[in-house]
Amino acid sequence: MSFYPQIKQFVIGKSLPTTAHIEERLSNAAALAVLSSDALSSVAYATEEILLVLMAAGTGDLGLSLPISIAIILLLAIVVLSYRQTIRAYPQGGGSYIVARENIGLYAGLIAGSSLMIDYILTVTVSISAGTAALTSAMPFLRDQTVLLCLIFIFLLMLANLRGVKESGKIFMIPTYAFITTIFLLIIVGLIQHVTGQVSTSYPIIPISQELSLFFVLRAFAAGCTALTGVEAISDGVLAFKPPEWKNARLTLVYLGIILSFMFVGISFLANSHHIVPESGQTVLSLLGREIFGVSPIYYFLQIVTLLVLLLAANTSYADFPRLCYFLARDGFLPRQLSLLGDRLVYSNGIILLSACAAILVILFKGEVNAVIPLYAVGVFTSFTLSQAGMVRHWFVQKSPGWQASAMMNGVGTITTLVVLLVIIYTKFLRGAWLVVVAIPIFVSLFLGIARHYQYVARGLSVQDIVRPSYTPRPKLEVITHPAVVVIGQLNLGTVQALDYARLIADEIVAVHVDIGSTDREKLWEKWQKLESDIPLHIIDSPYRSVIDPIVKFIGEFEERYPDVFTTIIIPAFVTRNWWDAILHNQTSLFLKNALRAKKSRVVTTVRYFL
């Protein structure tokens, strides 16, 4: 094994066969940690976001944080109940993109998909930045290294997720449940202090800079709605659960709603009863911990588990962003590389892409939570609304038993999340939400442009209407002077021309195709017998989803059969109109040629087909 594969295996582990996919599923407890850490961790900053808005109205109106928090929990209950209907209707996974596209239309699906992609990227940025803020609140001397710390945490999360779903579940369970336990301990001790009168009797004097109004209260409500981000992750990730997947997903969603409700309302109540006011350089949770626990080991433990769970909150995005990219890539709206499973049965390219985007945003916004928060929640409530609207239409079309109650629940969810979305856009538009509003149509345009390119390539390579001469099986020669191997990805005009070239130069020809689990063998054989029946086709199974290694091994064995002559390896490749279009394709021919050069294959020919 060369140096790079050794390092790769050490960092992310040994490759897993495709048959191990079912073993990589999550228990309910592990799924709560992996898929719900975003929603659960939001209690670390959601109350603070409400208070930061209310501070402008002065001391007297900070108490509104509690009724606003209760209103948000009622919204949470509606969203949870609505998504339980979605999971029942889509037991194989019903993300907003799939639901909206199937029930409303292509553009609705792409808007939902782009909204979720933006939200997942922002989730990583916010969670990492908030976690780092928890660390620097306890250790102020690290504040100057905020951006560097954020980038280190993103890198570590990326590595953890590249190791696979099961591995990441094991890693993330302890911090998540330690955070939940510590928050409930904080709430219990805080309530005891409140009952026994061991609390501050009043808020410090805060000057009024803005009069209380309906718009002002709506701003605070919109700020607190960040607590709902990540709730849709369980609906998107149904297939990550152990069987029966959809039942376990619905149950875990209920657990999430109950735990999140108690923690969020509890922290808001304590912030109100202990008269906590946000301070520069200190999170509200840190101030509350100091007030209740004092500067004690348990306070520092609270900050550490808050840091960890906020870092792991980004893992909700790492669990669902690559899966969303897979669906979009499968349908031709994103580069096909994003649809491929990596060595550890995760969509590695999606994980790397998410990490790169989040790192860029961290650098641009300097790791400041309050700078990114105004962009947050627009995407997620857009996808909420489209998903719920799609479910309403789904029930009216399917009319399955009990569909009226389900349609009513999703209808209430649609109206509620739409109202909240409009409130968020209205109140946060000038504070940064306009960036997301502008970005969504840009993403949709990008998706459509990619789809047009793939459709153009498919038309250009199609063999549907071509007429081929009738080839008779090639006679077996006693002496082979020029053998050739033709590498076949798909049977298209490019490979047809490569096979014609092989017929011109070779007296022994074989074709080889690698099946990584996605080949429609019956269809391929049918086409092959119709067009290229004179040349034997070898289909190699690749249980570890590698294309290059099986081909190199096959060619090596073929060359050993003819040691005294030159074997020509023929690789078909199509050339796109523009150089940048190559980004949308796997570049398998380039990697294969490099691998063959390393194995000292002497004659490697590329037959190019120009689109």
Short mmCIF file of N, CA, C and O in Angstrom, two decimals, residues 408-463:
data_model
loop_
_atom_site.label_atom_id
_atom_site.label_comp_id
_atom_site.label_asym_id
_atom_site.label_seq_id
_atom_site.Cartn_x
_atom_site.Cartn_y
_atom_site.Cartn_z
N MET A 408 -55.20 18.32 7.33
CA MET A 408 -55.46 19.47 8.20
C MET A 408 -54.22 19.84 9.01
O MET A 408 -53.86 21.02 9.12
N MET A 409 -53.53 18.82 9.55
CA MET A 409 -52.33 19.09 10.33
C MET A 409 -51.26 19.74 9.47
O MET A 409 -50.64 20.74 9.85
N ASN A 410 -51.03 19.20 8.26
CA ASN A 410 -50.03 19.80 7.38
C ASN A 410 -50.48 21.17 6.88
O ASN A 410 -49.64 22.05 6.63
N GLY A 411 -51.79 21.36 6.74
CA GLY A 411 -52.29 22.69 6.35
C GLY A 411 -52.01 23.73 7.41
O GLY A 411 -51.59 24.86 7.10
N VAL A 412 -52.25 23.37 8.68
CA VAL A 412 -51.92 24.28 9.79
C VAL A 412 -50.41 24.56 9.79
O VAL A 412 -49.98 25.71 9.98
N GLY A 413 -49.60 23.52 9.54
CA GLY A 413 -48.16 23.70 9.48
C GLY A 413 -47.75 24.64 8.36
O GLY A 413 -46.86 25.49 8.53
N THR A 414 -48.41 24.51 7.20
CA THR A 414 -48.10 25.38 6.06
C THR A 414 -48.37 26.83 6.39
O THR A 414 -47.52 27.72 6.17
N ILE A 415 -49.56 27.10 6.90
CA ILE A 415 -49.95 28.49 7.19
C ILE A 415 -49.05 29.08 8.27
O ILE A 415 -48.56 30.22 8.14
N THR A 416 -48.79 28.31 9.31
CA THR A 416 -47.98 28.81 10.42
C THR A 416 -46.55 29.12 9.98
O THR A 416 -46.02 30.19 10.27
N THR A 417 -45.92 28.17 9.29
CA THR A 417 -44.53 28.39 8.88
C THR A 417 -44.43 29.48 7.82
O THR A 417 -43.43 30.21 7.77
N LEU A 418 -45.46 29.63 6.98
CA LEU A 418 -45.45 30.72 6.00
C LEU A 418 -45.51 32.07 6.69
O LEU A 418 -44.76 33.00 6.33
N VAL A 419 -46.37 32.18 7.69
CA VAL A 419 -46.46 33.45 8.45
C VAL A 419 -45.12 33.76 9.11
O VAL A 419 -44.63 34.89 9.06
N VAL A 420 -44.52 32.74 9.73
CA VAL A 420 -43.23 32.96 10.39
C VAL A 420 -42.16 33.33 9.37
O VAL A 420 -41.33 34.21 9.62
N LEU A 421 -42.17 32.69 8.19
CA LEU A 421 -41.20 33.03 7.15
C LEU A 421 -41.33 34.49 6.73
O LEU A 421 -40.32 35.20 6.61
N LEU A 422 -42.56 34.95 6.54
CA LEU A 422 -42.77 36.35 6.15
C LEU A 422 -42.31 37.30 7.26
O LEU A 422 -41.72 38.35 6.98
N VAL A 423 -42.56 36.91 8.51
CA VAL A 423 -42.11 37.73 9.64
C VAL A 423 -40.57 37.80 9.65
O VAL A 423 -39.98 38.88 9.83
N ILE A 424 -39.92 36.66 9.45
CA ILE A 424 -38.46 36.62 9.47
C ILE A 424 -37.88 37.49 8.36
O ILE A 424 -36.95 38.28 8.57
N ILE A 425 -38.43 37.35 7.15
CA ILE A 425 -37.93 38.16 6.02
C ILE A 425 -38.18 39.63 6.29
O ILE A 425 -37.30 40.49 6.06
N TYR A 426 -39.38 39.96 6.80
CA TYR A 426 -39.74 41.36 7.04
C TYR A 426 -38.86 42.00 8.11
O TYR A 426 -38.42 43.14 7.97
N THR A 427 -38.59 41.24 9.16
CA THR A 427 -37.85 41.82 10.28
C THR A 427 -36.33 41.74 10.12
O THR A 427 -35.60 42.52 10.72
N LYS A 428 -35.86 40.77 9.31
CA LYS A 428 -34.41 40.59 9.20
C LYS A 428 -33.84 40.97 7.83
O LYS A 428 -32.64 40.84 7.60
N PHE A 429 -34.71 41.44 6.93
CA PHE A 429 -34.29 41.65 5.55
C PHE A 429 -33.07 42.56 5.46
O PHE A 429 -32.05 42.22 4.84
N LEU A 430 -33.15 43.75 6.07
CA LEU A 430 -32.06 44.71 5.97
C LEU A 430 -30.88 44.35 6.85
O LEU A 430 -29.80 44.94 6.72
N ARG A 431 -31.06 43.40 7.75
CA ARG A 431 -29.97 42.99 8.65
C ARG A 431 -29.17 41.81 8.09
O ARG A 431 -28.33 41.25 8.79
N GLY A 432 -29.45 41.42 6.87
CA GLY A 432 -28.67 40.37 6.24
C GLY A 432 -29.48 39.28 5.58
O GLY A 432 -28.96 38.53 4.76
N ALA A 433 -30.79 39.18 5.91
CA ALA A 433 -31.61 38.12 5.32
C ALA A 433 -31.74 38.29 3.81
O ALA A 433 -32.00 37.31 3.10
N TRP A 434 -31.52 39.51 3.32
CA TRP A 434 -31.61 39.73 1.88
C TRP A 434 -30.59 38.88 1.12
O TRP A 434 -30.82 38.51 -0.05
N LEU A 435 -29.48 38.57 1.77
CA LEU A 435 -28.46 37.74 1.12
C LEU A 435 -29.02 36.36 0.78
O LEU A 435 -28.77 35.82 -0.30
N VAL A 436 -29.77 35.78 1.72
CA VAL A 436 -30.37 34.46 1.48
C VAL A 436 -31.47 34.56 0.43
O VAL A 436 -31.58 33.70 -0.45
N VAL A 437 -32.29 35.62 0.50
CA VAL A 437 -33.37 35.81 -0.46
C VAL A 437 -32.80 35.92 -1.88
O VAL A 437 -33.37 35.38 -2.84
N VAL A 438 -31.66 36.58 -2.01
CA VAL A 438 -31.01 36.70 -3.32
C VAL A 438 -30.32 35.40 -3.71
O VAL A 438 -30.32 34.99 -4.87
N ALA A 439 -29.74 34.70 -2.72
CA ALA A 439 -28.97 33.49 -3.01
C ALA A 439 -29.84 32.35 -3.52
O ALA A 439 -29.40 31.55 -4.35
N ILE A 440 -31.07 32.25 -3.02
CA ILE A 440 -31.93 31.12 -3.41
C ILE A 440 -32.17 31.07 -4.92
O ILE A 440 -31.96 30.02 -5.54
N PRO A 441 -32.60 32.18 -5.57
CA PRO A 441 -32.77 32.10 -7.04
C PRO A 441 -31.45 31.86 -7.78
O PRO A 441 -31.45 31.23 -8.84
N ILE A 442 -30.33 32.33 -7.21
CA ILE A 442 -29.03 32.05 -7.84
C ILE A 442 -28.74 30.55 -7.81
O ILE A 442 -28.31 29.96 -8.81
N PHE A 443 -29.00 29.92 -6.67
CA PHE A 443 -28.80 28.47 -6.55
C PHE A 443 -29.72 27.73 -7.53
O PHE A 443 -29.28 26.77 -8.18
N VAL A 444 -30.99 28.15 -7.61
CA VAL A 444 -31.93 27.48 -8.52
C VAL A 444 -31.45 27.60 -9.96
O VAL A 444 -31.48 26.63 -10.73
N SER A 445 -30.95 28.78 -10.34
CA SER A 445 -30.43 28.98 -11.69
C SER A 445 -29.22 28.08 -11.95
O SER A 445 -29.06 27.53 -13.05
N LEU A 446 -28.38 27.94 -10.93
CA LEU A 446 -27.22 27.05 -11.04
C LEU A 446 -27.67 25.61 -11.25
O LEU A 446 -27.13 24.89 -12.11
N PHE A 447 -28.65 25.16 -10.46
CA PHE A 447 -29.17 23.80 -10.62
C PHE A 447 -29.68 23.57 -12.04
O PHE A 447 -29.39 22.54 -12.66
N LEU A 448 -30.46 24.52 -12.54
CA LEU A 448 -31.04 24.36 -13.87
C LEU A 448 -29.95 24.36 -14.95
O LEU A 448 -30.04 23.62 -15.94
N GLY A 449 -28.90 25.19 -14.77
CA GLY A 449 -27.79 25.22 -15.73
C GLY A 449 -27.06 23.88 -15.76
O GLY A 449 -26.69 23.39 -16.84
N ILE A 450 -26.84 23.29 -14.59
CA ILE A 450 -26.19 21.98 -14.52
C ILE A 450 -27.05 20.92 -15.20
O ILE A 450 -26.54 20.08 -15.96
N ALA A 451 -28.36 20.97 -14.95
CA ALA A 451 -29.27 20.00 -15.58
C ALA A 451 -29.25 20.14 -17.10
O ALA A 451 -29.24 19.12 -17.82
N ARG A 452 -29.22 21.36 -17.61
CA ARG A 452 -29.17 21.57 -19.06
C ARG A 452 -27.89 20.97 -19.64
O ARG A 452 -27.90 20.37 -20.72
N HIS A 453 -26.78 21.13 -18.91
CA HIS A 453 -25.51 20.57 -19.39
C HIS A 453 -25.59 19.05 -19.48
O HIS A 453 -25.20 18.46 -20.50
N TYR A 454 -26.09 18.40 -18.43
CA TYR A 454 -26.18 16.95 -18.45
C TYR A 454 -27.13 16.45 -19.55
O TYR A 454 -26.88 15.42 -20.17
N GLN A 455 -28.21 17.19 -19.77
CA GLN A 455 -29.13 16.80 -20.84
C GLN A 455 -28.48 16.94 -22.21
O GLN A 455 -28.66 16.09 -23.09
N TYR A 456 -27.67 18.00 -22.38
CA TYR A 456 -26.94 18.21 -23.64
C TYR A 456 -25.95 17.07 -23.87
O TYR A 456 -25.84 16.52 -24.97
N VAL A 457 -25.21 16.68 -22.81
CA VAL A 457 -24.25 15.59 -22.93
C VAL A 457 -24.97 14.28 -23.25
O VAL A 457 -24.52 13.50 -24.10
N ALA A 458 -26.09 14.02 -22.58
CA ALA A 458 -26.84 12.79 -22.82
C ALA A 458 -27.33 12.71 -24.27
O ALA A 458 -27.24 11.64 -24.91
N ARG A 459 -27.82 13.84 -24.80
CA ARG A 459 -28.26 13.85 -26.21
C ARG A 459 -27.09 13.61 -27.14
O ARG A 459 -27.18 12.88 -28.13
N GLY A 460 -25.95 14.26 -26.83
CA GLY A 460 -24.78 14.14 -27.69
C GLY A 460 -24.18 12.76 -27.71
O GLY A 460 -23.55 12.36 -28.70
N LEU A 461 -24.36 11.99 -26.64
CA LEU A 461 -23.75 10.65 -26.54
C LEU A 461 -24.74 9.53 -26.80
O LEU A 461 -24.35 8.36 -26.81
N SER A 462 -26.00 9.86 -27.03
CA SER A 462 -27.03 8.83 -27.14
C SER A 462 -26.79 7.91 -28.35
O SER A 462 -26.40 8.37 -29.43
N VAL A 463 -27.02 6.62 -28.15
CA VAL A 463 -26.89 5.64 -29.23
C VAL A 463 -28.26 5.15 -29.69
O VAL A 463 -28.35 4.16 -30.44
#
